[in-house]
Every structure is written in C-alpha cells, then in structure tokens.
C-alpha atoms as a PDB file:
ATOM      1  CA  MET A   1       0.000   0.000   0.000  1.00  0.00           C
ATOM      2  CA  SER A   2       1.508   3.328  -1.034  1.00  0.00           C
ATOM      3  CA  LYS A   3       1.858   6.193   1.407  1.00  0.00           C
ATOM      4  CA  GLN A   4      -0.333   9.258   1.259  1.00  0.00           C
ATOM      5  CA  TYR A   5       1.738  12.407   1.599  1.00  0.00           C
ATOM      6  CA  PRO A   6       2.275  14.405   3.719  1.00  0.00           C
ATOM      7  CA  TYR A   7       2.859  11.210   5.694  1.00  0.00           C
ATOM      8  CA  GLY A   8       2.720  10.834   9.468  1.00  0.00           C
ATOM      9  CA  THR A   9       0.778  12.442  12.270  1.00  0.00           C
ATOM     10  CA  GLY A  10       1.157  15.669  14.130  1.00  0.00           C
ATOM     11  CA  THR A  11       3.549  18.557  13.684  1.00  0.00           C
ATOM     12  CA  VAL A  12       6.358  17.136  11.529  1.00  0.00           C
ATOM     13  CA  ARG A  13       5.459  14.994   8.537  1.00  0.00           C
ATOM     14  CA  LEU A  14       7.254  13.415   5.621  1.00  0.00           C
ATOM     15  CA  ILE A  15       6.837  14.397   1.982  1.00  0.00           C
ATOM     16  CA  SER A  16       8.220  12.779  -1.153  1.00  0.00           C
ATOM     17  CA  THR A  17      10.091  14.556  -3.909  1.00  0.00           C
ATOM     18  CA  ASP A  18       7.195  13.812  -6.259  1.00  0.00           C
ATOM     19  CA  TRP A  19       4.677  15.344  -3.839  1.00  0.00           C
ATOM     20  CA  LEU A  20       6.733  18.514  -3.501  1.00  0.00           C
ATOM     21  CA  PHE A  21       7.201  18.825  -7.261  1.00  0.00           C
ATOM     22  CA  GLU A  22       3.486  18.348  -7.906  1.00  0.00           C
ATOM     23  CA  ASN A  23       2.349  20.771  -5.186  1.00  0.00           C
ATOM     24  CA  MET A  24       4.970  23.530  -5.023  1.00  0.00           C
ATOM     25  CA  GLN A  25       3.139  25.657  -7.607  1.00  0.00           C
ATOM     26  CA  ASN A  26      -0.452  25.267  -6.428  1.00  0.00           C
ATOM     27  CA  ARG A  27      -0.131  25.058  -2.650  1.00  0.00           C
ATOM     28  CA  GLU A  28       1.106  27.797  -0.372  1.00  0.00           C
ATOM     29  CA  MET A  29       4.232  26.684   1.474  1.00  0.00           C
ATOM     30  CA  LYS A  30       7.548  28.081   2.677  1.00  0.00           C
ATOM     31  CA  ILE A  31      10.527  26.067   1.442  1.00  0.00           C
ATOM     32  CA  LEU A  32      13.732  26.285   3.467  1.00  0.00           C
ATOM     33  CA  ASP A  33      17.090  25.125   2.120  1.00  0.00           C
ATOM     34  CA  VAL A  34      19.159  24.172   5.169  1.00  0.00           C
ATOM     35  CA  GLN A  35      22.329  22.965   3.489  1.00  0.00           C
ATOM     36  CA  PRO A  36      25.297  23.505   5.815  1.00  0.00           C
ATOM     37  CA  ASN A  37      27.104  26.082   3.700  1.00  0.00           C
ATOM     38  CA  VAL A  38      25.559  29.082   1.955  1.00  0.00           C
ATOM     39  CA  HIS A  39      27.702  28.436  -1.134  1.00  0.00           C
ATOM     40  CA  ASP A  40      25.862  25.129  -1.589  1.00  0.00           C
ATOM     41  CA  TYR A  41      22.591  27.074  -1.701  1.00  0.00           C
ATOM     42  CA  ILE A  42      24.028  29.698  -4.060  1.00  0.00           C
ATOM     43  CA  GLU A  43      25.273  26.933  -6.368  1.00  0.00           C
ATOM     44  CA  GLU A  44      21.854  25.253  -6.610  1.00  0.00           C
ATOM     45  CA  HIS A  45      18.559  25.023  -4.771  1.00  0.00           C
ATOM     46  CA  ILE A  46      14.938  24.064  -5.292  1.00  0.00           C
ATOM     47  CA  PRO A  47      13.002  26.926  -6.909  1.00  0.00           C
ATOM     48  CA  GLY A  48      11.422  29.187  -4.306  1.00  0.00           C
ATOM     49  CA  ALA A  49      13.610  27.953  -1.454  1.00  0.00           C
ATOM     50  CA  MET A  50      14.989  30.415   1.106  1.00  0.00           C
ATOM     51  CA  TYR A  51      18.345  29.764   2.774  1.00  0.00           C
ATOM     52  CA  HIS A  52      18.197  29.155   6.517  1.00  0.00           C
ATOM     53  CA  THR A  53      21.169  27.637   8.359  1.00  0.00           C
ATOM     54  CA  GLU A  54      20.926  25.565  11.536  1.00  0.00           C
ATOM     55  CA  GLY A  55      23.910  27.549  12.830  1.00  0.00           C
ATOM     56  CA  VAL A  56      21.561  30.287  14.068  1.00  0.00           C
ATOM     57  CA  LEU A  57      19.760  27.904  16.417  1.00  0.00           C
ATOM     58  CA  ARG A  58      22.320  27.254  19.154  1.00  0.00           C
ATOM     59  CA  THR A  59      25.121  28.868  21.113  1.00  0.00           C
ATOM     60  CA  SER A  60      27.071  28.421  24.374  1.00  0.00           C
ATOM     61  CA  ILE A  61      25.097  29.050  27.539  1.00  0.00           C
ATOM     62  CA  GLY A  62      26.702  28.812  30.954  1.00  0.00           C
ATOM     63  CA  GLY A  63      29.861  27.595  29.257  1.00  0.00           C
ATOM     64  CA  VAL A  64      28.178  24.538  27.739  1.00  0.00           C
ATOM     65  CA  PRO A  65      28.109  24.571  23.903  1.00  0.00           C
ATOM     66  CA  ALA A  66      25.244  23.652  21.555  1.00  0.00           C
ATOM     67  CA  ARG A  67      22.440  25.052  23.731  1.00  0.00           C
ATOM     68  CA  TYR A  68      19.340  26.469  22.084  1.00  0.00           C
ATOM     69  CA  ILE A  69      19.158  30.243  21.979  1.00  0.00           C
ATOM     70  CA  PRO A  70      16.242  31.792  23.906  1.00  0.00           C
ATOM     71  CA  PRO A  71      12.845  32.190  22.195  1.00  0.00           C
ATOM     72  CA  GLU A  72      13.222  35.975  22.111  1.00  0.00           C
ATOM     73  CA  SER A  73      16.452  35.534  20.120  1.00  0.00           C
ATOM     74  CA  ILE A  74      15.131  33.107  17.499  1.00  0.00           C
ATOM     75  CA  GLN A  75      11.877  34.992  16.927  1.00  0.00           C
ATOM     76  CA  PRO A  76      13.291  37.869  14.801  1.00  0.00           C
ATOM     77  CA  ILE A  77      15.318  35.378  12.764  1.00  0.00           C
ATOM     78  CA  LEU A  78      12.231  33.357  11.877  1.00  0.00           C
ATOM     79  CA  ARG A  79      10.381  36.563  11.070  1.00  0.00           C
ATOM     80  CA  HIS A  80      13.112  37.663   8.644  1.00  0.00           C
ATOM     81  CA  VAL A  81      12.906  34.311   6.851  1.00  0.00           C
ATOM     82  CA  GLY A  82       9.177  34.848   6.479  1.00  0.00           C
ATOM     83  CA  VAL A  83       7.975  31.847   8.483  1.00  0.00           C
ATOM     84  CA  THR A  84       4.301  32.074   9.447  1.00  0.00           C
ATOM     85  CA  LEU A  85       2.059  29.711  11.390  1.00  0.00           C
ATOM     86  CA  SER A  86      -0.567  29.642   8.655  1.00  0.00           C
ATOM     87  CA  VAL A  87       1.796  28.239   6.009  1.00  0.00           C
ATOM     88  CA  PRO A  88       3.501  24.802   6.101  1.00  0.00           C
ATOM     89  CA  VAL A  89       7.300  24.866   6.099  1.00  0.00           C
ATOM     90  CA  VAL A  90       9.252  22.418   3.927  1.00  0.00           C
ATOM     91  CA  VAL A  91      12.850  21.717   4.975  1.00  0.00           C
ATOM     92  CA  TYR A  92      15.489  19.926   2.943  1.00  0.00           C
ATOM     93  CA  THR A  93      19.239  19.540   2.773  1.00  0.00           C
ATOM     94  CA  GLY A  94      21.795  17.941   0.493  1.00  0.00           C
ATOM     95  CA  THR A  95      25.376  16.768   0.291  1.00  0.00           C
ATOM     96  CA  GLY A  96      26.302  20.220  -1.013  1.00  0.00           C
ATOM     97  CA  ALA A  97      27.500  20.827  -4.555  1.00  0.00           C
ATOM     98  CA  ALA A  98      30.015  23.501  -3.535  1.00  0.00           C
ATOM     99  CA  LYS A  99      31.398  22.202  -0.229  1.00  0.00           C
ATOM    100  CA  GLY A 100      30.105  18.659   0.198  1.00  0.00           C
ATOM    101  CA  TRP A 101      29.636  19.099   3.949  1.00  0.00           C
ATOM    102  CA  GLY A 102      26.080  17.811   4.329  1.00  0.00           C
ATOM    103  CA  ASP A 103      25.588  14.752   6.535  1.00  0.00           C
ATOM    104  CA  GLY A 104      21.789  14.589   6.229  1.00  0.00           C
ATOM    105  CA  LEU A 105      20.951  15.714   9.759  1.00  0.00           C
ATOM    106  CA  GLU A 106      20.427  19.359   8.820  1.00  0.00           C
ATOM    107  CA  GLN A 107      16.830  18.750   7.822  1.00  0.00           C
ATOM    108  CA  THR A 108      15.771  16.839  10.953  1.00  0.00           C
ATOM    109  CA  MET A 109      17.596  19.348  13.135  1.00  0.00           C
ATOM    110  CA  MET A 110      15.752  22.254  11.514  1.00  0.00           C
ATOM    111  CA  ALA A 111      12.405  20.455  11.462  1.00  0.00           C
ATOM    112  CA  TYR A 112      12.637  19.634  15.160  1.00  0.00           C
ATOM    113  CA  SER A 113      13.748  23.166  15.996  1.00  0.00           C
ATOM    114  CA  LEU A 114      10.866  24.765  14.096  1.00  0.00           C
ATOM    115  CA  ALA A 115       8.446  22.503  15.953  1.00  0.00           C
ATOM    116  CA  ARG A 116      10.214  23.238  19.235  1.00  0.00           C
ATOM    117  CA  PHE A 117       9.717  26.960  18.668  1.00  0.00           C
ATOM    118  CA  GLY A 118       6.035  26.544  17.940  1.00  0.00           C
ATOM    119  CA  HIS A 119       5.435  25.880  14.254  1.00  0.00           C
ATOM    120  CA  ASP A 120       2.673  23.307  13.867  1.00  0.00           C
ATOM    121  CA  SER A 121       3.122  22.165  10.248  1.00  0.00           C
ATOM    122  CA  VAL A 122       6.625  21.165   9.146  1.00  0.00           C
ATOM    123  CA  TYR A 123       7.374  18.908   6.166  1.00  0.00           C
ATOM    124  CA  VAL A 124      10.664  17.006   5.802  1.00  0.00           C
ATOM    125  CA  LEU A 125      11.692  16.124   2.245  1.00  0.00           C
ATOM    126  CA  ASP A 126      12.425  12.379   2.269  1.00  0.00           C
ATOM    127  CA  GLY A 127      15.620  11.941   0.278  1.00  0.00           C
ATOM    128  CA  GLY A 128      16.429  15.635   0.368  1.00  0.00           C
ATOM    129  CA  LEU A 129      18.115  17.520  -2.446  1.00  0.00           C
ATOM    130  CA  ASP A 130      20.161  14.486  -3.453  1.00  0.00           C
ATOM    131  CA  LYS A 131      17.047  12.508  -4.439  1.00  0.00           C
ATOM    132  CA  TRP A 132      15.555  15.615  -6.076  1.00  0.00           C
ATOM    133  CA  LYS A 133      18.672  15.934  -8.252  1.00  0.00           C
ATOM    134  CA  ASP A 134      18.794  12.209  -9.047  1.00  0.00           C
ATOM    135  CA  GLU A 135      15.298  12.563 -10.466  1.00  0.00           C
ATOM    136  CA  LYS A 136      16.341  15.536 -12.637  1.00  0.00           C
ATOM    137  CA  LYS A 137      13.840  17.843 -10.992  1.00  0.00           C
ATOM    138  CA  PRO A 138      14.351  21.602 -11.464  1.00  0.00           C
ATOM    139  CA  LEU A 139      17.049  23.629  -9.744  1.00  0.00           C
ATOM    140  CA  THR A 140      17.789  27.337  -9.751  1.00  0.00           C
ATOM    141  CA  LYS A 141      20.284  29.966  -8.646  1.00  0.00           C
ATOM    142  CA  GLU A 142      17.640  32.666  -8.255  1.00  0.00           C
ATOM    143  CA  PHE A 143      16.783  34.013  -4.801  1.00  0.00           C
ATOM    144  CA  PRO A 144      13.071  34.282  -4.010  1.00  0.00           C
ATOM    145  CA  LYS A 145      11.520  37.486  -2.738  1.00  0.00           C
ATOM    146  CA  THR A 146       9.960  37.306   0.703  1.00  0.00           C
ATOM    147  CA  ASN A 147       8.391  39.596   3.258  1.00  0.00           C
ATOM    148  CA  ALA A 148       9.081  39.569   6.967  1.00  0.00           C
ATOM    149  CA  SER A 149       6.363  37.923   9.042  1.00  0.00           C
ATOM    150  CA  ASP A 150       4.907  38.516  12.488  1.00  0.00           C
ATOM    151  CA  TYR A 151       5.742  34.999  13.698  1.00  0.00           C
ATOM    152  CA  THR A 152       5.450  34.598  17.463  1.00  0.00           C
ATOM    153  CA  VAL A 153       7.503  31.847  19.083  1.00  0.00           C
ATOM    154  CA  SER A 154       5.724  29.418  21.376  1.00  0.00           C
ATOM    155  CA  LEU A 155       8.211  27.135  23.129  1.00  0.00           C
ATOM    156  CA  GLN A 156       7.064  23.503  23.220  1.00  0.00           C
ATOM    157  CA  THR A 157       8.603  22.390  26.506  1.00  0.00           C
ATOM    158  CA  ASP A 158       6.932  18.978  26.415  1.00  0.00           C
ATOM    159  CA  PHE A 159       9.182  17.931  23.510  1.00  0.00           C
ATOM    160  CA  TYR A 160      12.373  17.886  25.555  1.00  0.00           C
ATOM    161  CA  ILE A 161      13.606  16.833  28.968  1.00  0.00           C
ATOM    162  CA  GLU A 162      16.172  18.805  30.950  1.00  0.00           C
ATOM    163  CA  TYR A 163      19.149  17.486  32.878  1.00  0.00           C
ATOM    164  CA  GLU A 164      17.729  17.045  36.384  1.00  0.00           C
ATOM    165  CA  ALA A 165      14.503  15.444  35.172  1.00  0.00           C
ATOM    166  CA  PHE A 166      16.455  13.177  32.804  1.00  0.00           C
ATOM    167  CA  LYS A 167      18.762  12.055  35.592  1.00  0.00           C
ATOM    168  CA  ASN A 168      15.790  11.261  37.811  1.00  0.00           C
ATOM    169  CA  ILE A 169      13.909   9.027  35.363  1.00  0.00           C
ATOM    170  CA  LYS A 170      16.484   7.562  32.985  1.00  0.00           C
ATOM    171  CA  ASP A 171      16.904   4.297  34.923  1.00  0.00           C
ATOM    172  CA  ARG A 172      13.208   3.536  35.370  1.00  0.00           C
ATOM    173  CA  GLU A 173      11.994   0.252  33.879  1.00  0.00           C
ATOM    174  CA  ASP A 174       9.356   2.054  31.807  1.00  0.00           C
ATOM    175  CA  VAL A 175      12.002   4.300  30.192  1.00  0.00           C
ATOM    176  CA  ILE A 176      14.350   3.465  27.331  1.00  0.00           C
ATOM    177  CA  VAL A 177      17.248   5.820  26.572  1.00  0.00           C
ATOM    178  CA  LEU A 178      18.619   5.769  23.018  1.00  0.00           C
ATOM    179  CA  ASP A 179      22.036   7.050  21.948  1.00  0.00           C
ATOM    180  CA  ALA A 180      21.964   7.946  18.247  1.00  0.00           C
ATOM    181  CA  ARG A 181      25.740   8.321  17.796  1.00  0.00           C
ATOM    182  CA  PRO A 182      27.881   5.966  15.705  1.00  0.00           C
ATOM    183  CA  PRO A 183      29.083   2.826  17.537  1.00  0.00           C
ATOM    184  CA  ALA A 184      32.678   4.078  17.788  1.00  0.00           C
ATOM    185  CA  ALA A 185      31.588   7.187  19.685  1.00  0.00           C
ATOM    186  CA  TYR A 186      29.158   5.238  21.870  1.00  0.00           C
ATOM    187  CA  GLU A 187      31.700   2.567  22.779  1.00  0.00           C
ATOM    188  CA  GLY A 188      34.787   4.680  23.348  1.00  0.00           C
ATOM    189  CA  GLN A 189      36.446   8.022  22.816  1.00  0.00           C
ATOM    190  CA  ALA A 190      35.291  10.547  20.277  1.00  0.00           C
ATOM    191  CA  PHE A 191      35.289  14.285  21.045  1.00  0.00           C
ATOM    192  CA  TRP A 192      34.248  14.441  24.675  1.00  0.00           C
ATOM    193  CA  ILE A 193      36.327  14.885  27.824  1.00  0.00           C
ATOM    194  CA  THR A 194      35.040  11.518  29.072  1.00  0.00           C
ATOM    195  CA  PRO A 195      34.714   8.470  26.781  1.00  0.00           C
ATOM    196  CA  GLY A 196      31.765   6.142  26.368  1.00  0.00           C
ATOM    197  CA  HIS A 197      28.064   6.723  26.898  1.00  0.00           C
ATOM    198  CA  ILE A 198      25.463   7.567  29.524  1.00  0.00           C
ATOM    199  CA  PRO A 199      24.861   4.528  31.752  1.00  0.00           C
ATOM    200  CA  GLY A 200      21.828   2.600  30.535  1.00  0.00           C
ATOM    201  CA  ALA A 201      21.695   4.182  27.072  1.00  0.00           C
ATOM    202  CA  ILE A 202      21.185   1.778  24.155  1.00  0.00           C
ATOM    203  CA  ASN A 203      23.078   2.457  20.957  1.00  0.00           C
ATOM    204  CA  LEU A 204      20.722   2.966  18.007  1.00  0.00           C
ATOM    205  CA  PRO A 205      22.804   4.832  15.409  1.00  0.00           C
ATOM    206  CA  TRP A 206      20.638   7.280  13.484  1.00  0.00           C
ATOM    207  CA  ALA A 207      22.411   6.425  10.228  1.00  0.00           C
ATOM    208  CA  SER A 208      21.309   2.777  10.517  1.00  0.00           C
ATOM    209  CA  LEU A 209      17.723   3.933   9.941  1.00  0.00           C
ATOM    210  CA  MET A 210      18.593   5.705   6.712  1.00  0.00           C
ATOM    211  CA  ASP A 211      19.392   4.565   3.204  1.00  0.00           C
ATOM    212  CA  ASP A 212      22.976   3.363   2.829  1.00  0.00           C
ATOM    213  CA  LYS A 213      23.756   5.836   0.035  1.00  0.00           C
ATOM    214  CA  ASN A 214      21.476   8.759   0.923  1.00  0.00           C
ATOM    215  CA  LYS A 215      21.316   9.701   4.607  1.00  0.00           C
ATOM    216  CA  ARG A 216      18.321  11.967   3.953  1.00  0.00           C
ATOM    217  CA  LEU A 217      16.186   9.022   2.847  1.00  0.00           C
ATOM    218  CA  LEU A 218      14.461   6.723   5.345  1.00  0.00           C
ATOM    219  CA  LYS A 219      14.786   2.984   4.933  1.00  0.00           C
ATOM    220  CA  SER A 220      11.632   0.986   4.217  1.00  0.00           C
ATOM    221  CA  ASP A 221       9.044   0.534   6.956  1.00  0.00           C
ATOM    222  CA  ASP A 222       9.907  -3.166   7.216  1.00  0.00           C
ATOM    223  CA  GLU A 223      13.603  -2.434   7.658  1.00  0.00           C
ATOM    224  CA  ILE A 224      12.921   0.230  10.282  1.00  0.00           C
ATOM    225  CA  ALA A 225      10.548  -2.101  12.159  1.00  0.00           C
ATOM    226  CA  ALA A 226      13.202  -4.845  12.255  1.00  0.00           C
ATOM    227  CA  ILE A 227      15.879  -2.456  13.550  1.00  0.00           C
ATOM    228  CA  ILE A 228      13.583  -1.079  16.251  1.00  0.00           C
ATOM    229  CA  LYS A 229      12.532  -4.566  17.360  1.00  0.00           C
ATOM    230  CA  ALA A 230      16.167  -5.677  17.577  1.00  0.00           C
ATOM    231  CA  HIS A 231      16.861  -2.769  19.935  1.00  0.00           C
ATOM    232  CA  GLY A 232      13.887  -3.453  22.182  1.00  0.00           C
ATOM    233  CA  VAL A 233      12.099  -0.151  21.550  1.00  0.00           C
ATOM    234  CA  SER A 234       8.340  -0.284  22.025  1.00  0.00           C
ATOM    235  CA  PRO A 235       5.504   2.255  22.310  1.00  0.00           C
ATOM    236  CA  GLU A 236       4.751   1.103  25.859  1.00  0.00           C
ATOM    237  CA  LYS A 237       7.899   2.812  27.121  1.00  0.00           C
ATOM    238  CA  THR A 238       8.917   6.430  27.409  1.00  0.00           C
ATOM    239  CA  VAL A 239      11.543   6.860  24.694  1.00  0.00           C
ATOM    240  CA  ILE A 240      14.272   9.419  25.412  1.00  0.00           C
ATOM    241  CA  CYS A 241      16.434  10.270  22.399  1.00  0.00           C
ATOM    242  CA  THR A 242      20.029  11.348  23.054  1.00  0.00           C
ATOM    243  CA  CYS A 243      23.308  11.641  21.145  1.00  0.00           C
ATOM    244  CA  GLY A 244      26.345  13.907  21.411  1.00  0.00           C
ATOM    245  CA  THR A 245      24.874  17.411  21.296  1.00  0.00           C
ATOM    246  CA  GLY A 246      21.178  16.729  20.668  1.00  0.00           C
ATOM    247  CA  ARG A 247      21.476  16.982  16.884  1.00  0.00           C
ATOM    248  CA  GLU A 248      21.594  13.315  15.842  1.00  0.00           C
ATOM    249  CA  ALA A 249      18.778  12.647  18.313  1.00  0.00           C
ATOM    250  CA  THR A 250      16.414  14.865  16.291  1.00  0.00           C
ATOM    251  CA  ASN A 251      16.343  12.182  13.594  1.00  0.00           C
ATOM    252  CA  GLU A 252      15.047   9.568  16.027  1.00  0.00           C
ATOM    253  CA  PHE A 253      12.765  11.943  17.923  1.00  0.00           C
ATOM    254  CA  ILE A 254      10.926  12.792  14.690  1.00  0.00           C
ATOM    255  CA  LEU A 255      10.851   9.120  13.668  1.00  0.00           C
ATOM    256  CA  PHE A 256       9.335   7.838  16.913  1.00  0.00           C
ATOM    257  CA  LYS A 257       7.073  10.771  17.770  1.00  0.00           C
ATOM    258  CA  TRP A 258       5.588  11.649  14.406  1.00  0.00           C
ATOM    259  CA  TYR A 259       6.427   8.978  11.854  1.00  0.00           C
ATOM    260  CA  LEU A 260       5.694   5.965  14.110  1.00  0.00           C
ATOM    261  CA  ASP A 261       3.315   7.855  16.418  1.00  0.00           C
ATOM    262  CA  TYR A 262       4.780   6.617  19.708  1.00  0.00           C
ATOM    263  CA  PRO A 263       2.860   8.255  22.570  1.00  0.00           C
ATOM    264  CA  LYS A 264       5.744   9.088  24.929  1.00  0.00           C
ATOM    265  CA  VAL A 265       8.856  10.472  23.228  1.00  0.00           C
ATOM    266  CA  MET A 266      11.265  13.135  24.476  1.00  0.00           C
ATOM    267  CA  ILE A 267      14.661  14.425  23.477  1.00  0.00           C
ATOM    268  CA  TYR A 268      17.438  15.115  25.958  1.00  0.00           C
ATOM    269  CA  GLU A 269      18.853  18.128  24.172  1.00  0.00           C
ATOM    270  CA  GLY A 270      21.920  18.421  26.388  1.00  0.00           C
ATOM    271  CA  SER A 271      22.843  14.811  25.609  1.00  0.00           C
ATOM    272  CA  PHE A 272      26.377  13.511  26.188  1.00  0.00           C
ATOM    273  CA  THR A 273      27.916  16.987  26.012  1.00  0.00           C
ATOM    274  CA  GLU A 274      25.929  18.210  29.005  1.00  0.00           C
ATOM    275  CA  TRP A 275      26.185  14.865  30.827  1.00  0.00           C
ATOM    276  CA  THR A 276      29.984  14.920  30.706  1.00  0.00           C
ATOM    277  CA  SER A 277      30.130  18.565  31.808  1.00  0.00           C
ATOM    278  CA  TYR A 278      29.374  17.261  35.311  1.00  0.00           C
ATOM    279  CA  PRO A 279      32.572  15.538  36.533  1.00  0.00           C
ATOM    280  CA  GLU A 280      30.630  13.373  38.988  1.00  0.00           C
ATOM    281  CA  ASN A 281      28.617  11.657  36.245  1.00  0.00           C
ATOM    282  CA  LEU A 282      29.742   8.164  35.321  1.00  0.00           C
ATOM    283  CA  THR A 283      30.029   6.904  31.757  1.00  0.00           C
ATOM    284  CA  VAL A 284      30.254   3.400  30.327  1.00  0.00           C
ATOM    285  CA  ILE A 285      32.862   2.244  27.805  1.00  0.00           C
ATOM    286  CA  GLY A 286      32.078  -0.596  25.419  1.00  0.00           C
ATOM    287  CA  LYS A 287      29.067  -2.151  23.719  1.00  0.00           C
ATOM    288  CA  SER A 288      27.011  -2.856  26.848  1.00  0.00           C
ATOM    289  CA  PRO A 289      24.561  -0.155  28.013  1.00  0.00           C
ATOM    290  CA  ARG A 290      25.751  -0.717  31.579  1.00  0.00           C
END
C-alpha cells in the first residue's frame, strides 16, 4: 500500500520529492534550504527555497556549547525568513554541490527546531536535495523574494527533557534511553572529555535507519521495524532520544514521535555533552549499556 503524503501524524510529517514537485506551484508553502554552507545554496537550490542555516539555532550558555538560543532571540530570525504559522514549512538539505559538507541531519535538526519553537506544520523532504537531483527535478540559482512575518515563538517544553529530570527518570523500567551516535563514539572516545556513553543508554545509530547511500532518505518501513525490534524499543515505554549534542537525536525523535506515532517520546537536548560537563557523572565504555 503506497503512502499518502504528507505522511505521518502531528507537527512534523514526511513528503516525497514527487509530492513537492506536484504541489509547489499550487499550494502555499515556505521552502527552506538548510544545506550547511551558503555556497551550496548559491550553487543550486529548489526553486522558491529560502536559505536558513541551523547555525543560528544554538550557542554556548553557561559555558556549555550547543544550547538552544532563547525564544526571544530566534523569533526575529524566523520573522526575517518569512515563516508564518498559517503556512507549512518544507525543509530539505543535500550533500552540497560547492562544499560537500552535508551529513543529512540538517533537515531533521531544523524540522525539530521549528516545531520546538512553535510551528505546527513542518514537512521534511524524504531523500532531500540528493534525491531531487537524481530525479532531474528543477534547480535554480535565483533568490526568491519574501516579506518579513509577524511569527510569534511558542516554546514547546513537552518535547524535551532537561538534565535534572532526565537524571531522575532515565533508569526507570518504563524508560528506554537511546544514543543515536555511531558505535565508535558510543563505545569509546570521540570528542568528549570523558569516553563512552550515559549509563543505561542503548546504541541505536541514526544512520542505521537511513538509506545506505542517501542519509536523507528513510529505509523501508519493514527495515525500520526490524531495527527497532532488535533494539527493544516499544511504544509502551517512554523513549528518550540522546546523542552527542542533541542533533543526531532529532532524527530519532521525529521518527518515533511523528512517523511511528509513539505516545511518549522526548529528546534530551543536552545529551552527552551536558552529561559529561558534570565531573561526577559516570560513563560506560564498550558495547554494553551498563
């Protein structure tokens, strides 16, 4: 049975490249190109797309990096881009024709962030710009005209869990903590001052859920179901998505909350970076969660 797009429930939904191509002229929508480097956007983008980098979303707060900027700081940025609550926002990314920096997470990071700051209709382009280009769909170098909006941020605090609350519930039997980082980072040393992972966290690499060649394209439903079953994730539990800085976790938060419609999903935005900023916190090295 084929999917009906936009696919999924709730705030963030999936669209296909065909759906976007067929509807971009006759449906009102705001398209955001979130490729990691502006030169990639200048080189080529989907017609009508505005450039909007995820780099504006986070900064250092209290000395800890990769923390979301306050609502009053993001609001004028979203207004300048022309985001409005009455119009769905499409987000996509690509490998990047100019720089080649794209890892695929830009579009889930932006989609989650828009939802976090109160937008209630966000579409993620399954396959991103890479699939769009493979299908020879149109590209442009022209910049669209846009007017500033009166967008008002409404912070969705139920999407995320903060440090103290996370620490208090993470070991409960009805909670499953996922670590979306690659196995090498989960098992040992990567970038952080302390190696390993948060005690109890199960390694479910975000990239394992995506197509082997295109990390903007979800695997089939059957493949995703098999991976989730193998990791013991079920809708009966509270699913807490974590990673290194909260970025990789956005992929799995969107998957479980809106694509699979799990009832209890949160993201620990501080993730391993915040966890290891407290010297007293233990970490686990190796494949075992504990």
